[in-house]
Structures are given as C-alpha cells and as structure tokens.
C-alpha cells in the first residue's frame, strides 16, 4: 500500500469531479502534480501542489482553486483535516483510523515496499569495471557496493536489471601486467629477479601468477622471443586477475551477469569500433579537423593535427572528440562508443554507468555518444563515486603489503565484515567523499549507523521471541496479527513509527527513480530511531510495553507494529545487500 499513490488517484478523482462541475476545463491536465510529505510534520501528513499546477488552465488563483479541492475532500474517508498553505499548497492530516490500514497492508504483503513502477523495463548497470591488473582496492569497494545495491533497488522497483562488468583488457596496462607476470614467472623458476623495475607492478599478488605460469609452461617459454611468450602470458595473467577480482567481489556478495571484454570489440570476426565510426559517418557526425589546445597545462600526449573527430558538442559535450590516434589505433573513447553501441543492440535504452572520481570528465562525452548512436532514444546516467579515506580511530590506515600501493577490498572486508562494509559505504551520497573508520564500525552506539539499524531489528526479533514465551496462546503470525484490532496504537511514538512504515513504498520508488540507494540507508536509520524511541518509552511507561500480561488485544496490536517494523528493516537491508541481525552479541 503506497499512501502517496493512493492520494494521487484520489486527487485525479477530484480533478475529474471539478471538471464535471465546470470548475476545471475538460482540457486541464494534472501533469507535474506532486504528492509528498510536508517538510514540516506539523503541517500534516500529505501535501500536494495540485492547485498551483492546474490554476492557469482553470483561469483561477491557486488559492481559490485550492479551496475548491479542500471542499471536495472535507469529510472524505480517512481525512481528518484539510488546510491551505502558502501560495496554494493543500495539506492533509489523516485520521487515526487510516494508519492501521497501512500496518495491515505491511503485514499481509510479504513483499511490502516492492514496486512495479519499473514495468519490467530493461536497464543495464555497468559497475566496478576495474582494470584486470591487480587486487581490487577500497575505491573499487565503494563503487562495487553502490552498483550492486543500485541493481537490487532497481529490481525491487520492478526493472529488469542486467549487472555488467566491462573488462579493460586491451590497453597498455594489461601489457604491463603481462611483463610483470613474466618477471614473476622467471622468479618462480629460481631466478633472482632483484628489485622490481620501475614501470612494472610490484605487488606480491603476482607471485602466485608466476608460479602458475611455471607450472603450466615449465621452462618452455623462457627462451621464446617476446612476440611468442607475450600473448600467452598476457592471456594467462588476465585470466588469473579476473578470477581474483571475482573472488574479491564474491567476498562482498557481488556477482555480475555479464563480463564484457574490450578486446572483443576489435578481435572478433567484426571490428565493432570501425563499424561504430562508419555508422556515425553515415549520420554526418564525423569530420576531419583540428582541435583547439586544451586550456591550462597541455597534456604530454597532445597532438596538434588533422584527425577524425566526433561532433560531440552537437549533443551537449564541451568539445568534439578524437577517435583515431596518429599511429592509426583507436582512442579509448572510440572503443567506449562501440561498447555502448553494443549495449544498444542488446536492447538497452536505459543505461547506468558507475564511474570513479577520476572519470568525471568522461560523463558528457559518453552521454553525447549514447544520444548520437541512439538518435536520442536512449539515456545514460553516470554516477560518480567519490574517494574513500580509510581511518582507524581517526588515524589514516597504512597501505597493504599485498597490493604494493593501496589497501585492498579484501583487507577491508576481512577486518570489518561484509554487512558493516556494505552499509557504511552506502551511508553517504555517492558523490560525497567518505571516511570509513574501522574503530567506528565496531562501536555499539547510535553513532555507528549499521549497529543502530541492526540493533533495531534484533530488538524486534527479541520482542517476538519473548512473546512466544510469555504469551504462548497468542498467534503471532503476521497475517493473523493483520486481522487483530489495531485501533489501540494511539501513542505518539507508535503513530510516528506507523507513519515511517507508510513511507517505505514511496521511498523505494523515489530512490530507484533517482538512482540513489543511499536513501534506503538513511530511511532505515530514521526507522530504527523511531523504533528505539518507542522501546525507550516502554521502559519509562509500563503501559506502553509491547507485551501486556492482562491485555491480549493491545499486545497483539503492538506485536503487529513490531513485526511490520522488522519486516521493513529486513527488506531495506536486503536492498542494500546486508543480512539482518537476529540478535546482537
């Protein structure tokens, strides 16, 4: 039950009624109408801008039209009070009899909050996409958690989601990987390789790769010319790194549906990059010209020359983009265009890319590419993941010896645990920097958000276990509780919790529409706070305790509220990919 959708429908009914009475013209539309909680809870439970949206077509002042709406709703079922505020907002205060219906819906529907708003639309979410050259680091960790939670959220909201990883296995970095692995191969054969040369990867993670190469090839490739051993070693090293990356992701309970190889764009039976450029040429979107030098410091690889350029500025980019380097090879952007063209051919008109903080400059160019390739029919949303600063008791965490230069994802998960890592990586908007303090995530306090939310769920479960012992004759099944009398839930703390539960379906749809899973984490913290407040009131006022020895009806009503709270917390944690706690130790 989504009370805000319910009121959207009721408002549409009011619009139809006002048309029938001649107040509104038949051509009046409610496009842009919103139904949401007022910013100040003192103003009621639901607010709408309907009068302001329709005033012009009605030829009326918004306030006068708001009065017409208010007259329509006064005395309507479930509405206690209708007030007009400001330039024409209409605020509704719902009657106490309305809220038990929400609780009943939350208990009867095991999937309460799940939405069909996505309508089964296909959506492709590309996230992580780290170069397969080493272990995943903490920056990858945040992007991986964000992308996975976003996929969960979109699926929960009714979309058909494909989780995709783009393997950057065609660039210079995988060539460095191959040479680094070959050096470790020689080491595995007994050679003293000394200090790792500059320009190669120094991390210990390549030692087992070298050993596996020695086991596979023996000494066969030792004396081969580089043209022969290089492709063999590169293929084996990429395969080993991908296996390690999948293992790192698995440690976070993350699995992708598709791993797409960049090399396949040009190494298969068709050159997809060349086809993409040809398609854009046929649309008149490629020309041969010169670019202005970049502002500020000129990059070392800058070339002032005539070259193939894509008319990116025609689609909102800052400059047109080169597609072919002076040596005849394709630019990274050309390959990226071909990759997104492949997504379009697979039927994705709705795409999301999760990029690291260092890729902010790629947003406009990739969006311009998708617009051009789809003739404006597809959309690409790019979510930038800001940096993570690891702390321990307020002090920066030292680098990992295993990686050679950074703290690995596996290091973080092994120390903090999957649930705390996932929740805390989401307890901040993705484009805001994040400090992750190992000491903080182990604290048992309100300042530790993941503990605070988990503690609320564990408390709910403890109440239900206690009820089974203290009131063994009471049937505490959710659907049974849904049919009990819920009118006794009148205390302010109980009603506050009920209203928060009522917001969950709307929260899910809004978070999915905005592609912002952090909203779920914030909501869970607020819900937990409401529950803990109710718990504390029960400690102070015995008549507000959840289990009353001589009042089975009130006990059933309060157990219904506890059960619904636990269900919503577990549901929200599930969206975030966090296992709810049954008890805290």
Phi, psi and omega in degrees: 000117178253104187296334181284323173293324177301316180285332172300315179295319181293324177292322177297323175297323178293320177301314179299320180293321179290331173292316181298326181274358177088359178292321179247145176289154180299335182274355182296136179238153181260024178300131182093359178292134178238149175227119186205168176290143175297152178298324178254114181303338179294344181272000178127197185252331183220138179230145178221150177259018187309317184294322180289325179292322188261354187300317183297314181292337179273348183067033183232160170289143181306320182296321179293320178292324177300323178296324178294318176296316181300318178299322180298322188267343182298129181086358180289156182301133175082358182247121181270323186207143175235127181228150177255133183230148173056224185282359180146013174295146177246122181250131180249134168253123184276150182284155179305331182289345183284321190294323176303333178295323178295314180298318179300317179297319181294330180277324183282335183254109180296339179254032180307130182101333178294141188236158172251015185301328181290340176060024180074012181296136178288135178218134181253125178244114178258121181214161188075278176046041178286148175301135182280061184240002180176182180297157177283139181256182188295332175295318174299324182302313182294317179295323180294314180295315179301310182299317181293317179294323177297318177298316177302315181297314180296319177297320179295332180268008171100012178268155174266101193259134170246125181264120189233144177236124180264115183274111177279078186247025183235003186260187183293333184293326177286337173292319176297320177301314182299316181291324178294319179293323179296322177297318178291331175296315178296323177297319181296334178276002176107359181282140175276105186272351179067207180287141180296125181298150176301142180096348175253162181280125186268351189299149179294345183297342180273352179299311178296332177294316177299319179294322179291326175295319179295322179292322183284317188253349186059226178259010187299323185264001184298320184256011176288150171293156184302326181299337180265314183283333187301308180296328179293314182290320180298315180298316181293321182292317178298317180299317180294318180293320178296321177298319179293319179297316178297325177294318177299316180295322179298328178297337176260010182062040181243129175225140178260153176278326186226132168246111186256123182273127177299324183298332181292344179293332182236344186264354181277193180293341179233142176271098185293330179292314179299320179295322180295315179296320179296321180295319179290325176298319180296334178273000181075027185252007177239137175218165180257114184199190183243145177258151172291147177298147178298147177288149181082213182289130181282127179299152181298328183269011180292134179232122176270096186204165171287133183203167178287124182234140175267135182284065184293328181296339178291344184238022172103359179280165182282324180219161172286156191242134177287149183242338183230132178282170182294336178274004178092350179280162182277150173286163176300323181296321179299317178295320179297323177297316180297322179297316180287331172297322177297320177299318179299319180291339176274004173096013181265112173257355179236112185230146175229131174245135177254112185249152173286168184299333182279001181250018180302328180288350182271350189298304184296321183293322180288323177294323178294322179297315181295320177300314182294315184290332183258005185055037177078007184271343182249159179233147176231120173255130180249123178255121180269130179258116181282169188291155175248130176252116181275132181229160171220105183064033179088356180252141179299143179276138181287163182291163180268131177294326184296322183278328182097336184208355185205169176275128185277157175304316183297322177302315183293315182294318183295328181275317188264334184097151185298310184301306179301321180296311183297312184296312185289333175291342181255356183270040175195141178301143188300330184266013176251139177302152185229132171257125179247110183255117182300325180292320182296319185288354177257354179290146175255077182209170179296334180290341176263099189300318183294320176298316184299318179288315179297323180296323178297316179295317180297322177295319176302313182295324180293324177297317182291324176293319179296322179297322179297329180275317187273337179227065186298339180276354183270126178279109184260019174295143186304315183290332175289315179298328180298333182263006177277168178284121185252008185289346182281355181276080187240348179297147183305320181292324177293315181294321177301316179294319177300316181294324178293319177299322180295336182281346189301311180302319178294319179302317179300311182295319180294316180296321179293317180297323182273352185058048185227085181294343179298336179298327178293317179298317179297317180299316181298323178296318179294319178297317178298319179298318178297319181291316179299325178297317178296318178302313182294326176296324178294330177288325181279324184239101184306329181291348179259008178293155185290325183246115179249120189304321186250021181218082184292329182292313179292322177301316180298318180297317182288326174294327176298317179294319179295317181297317179295321178298313179298321181296316182290319178298314180297321179296312180297319177297323178298320176299321180282349180083029182244133179284126179289145182274133176277329176204157181251137181238000000 
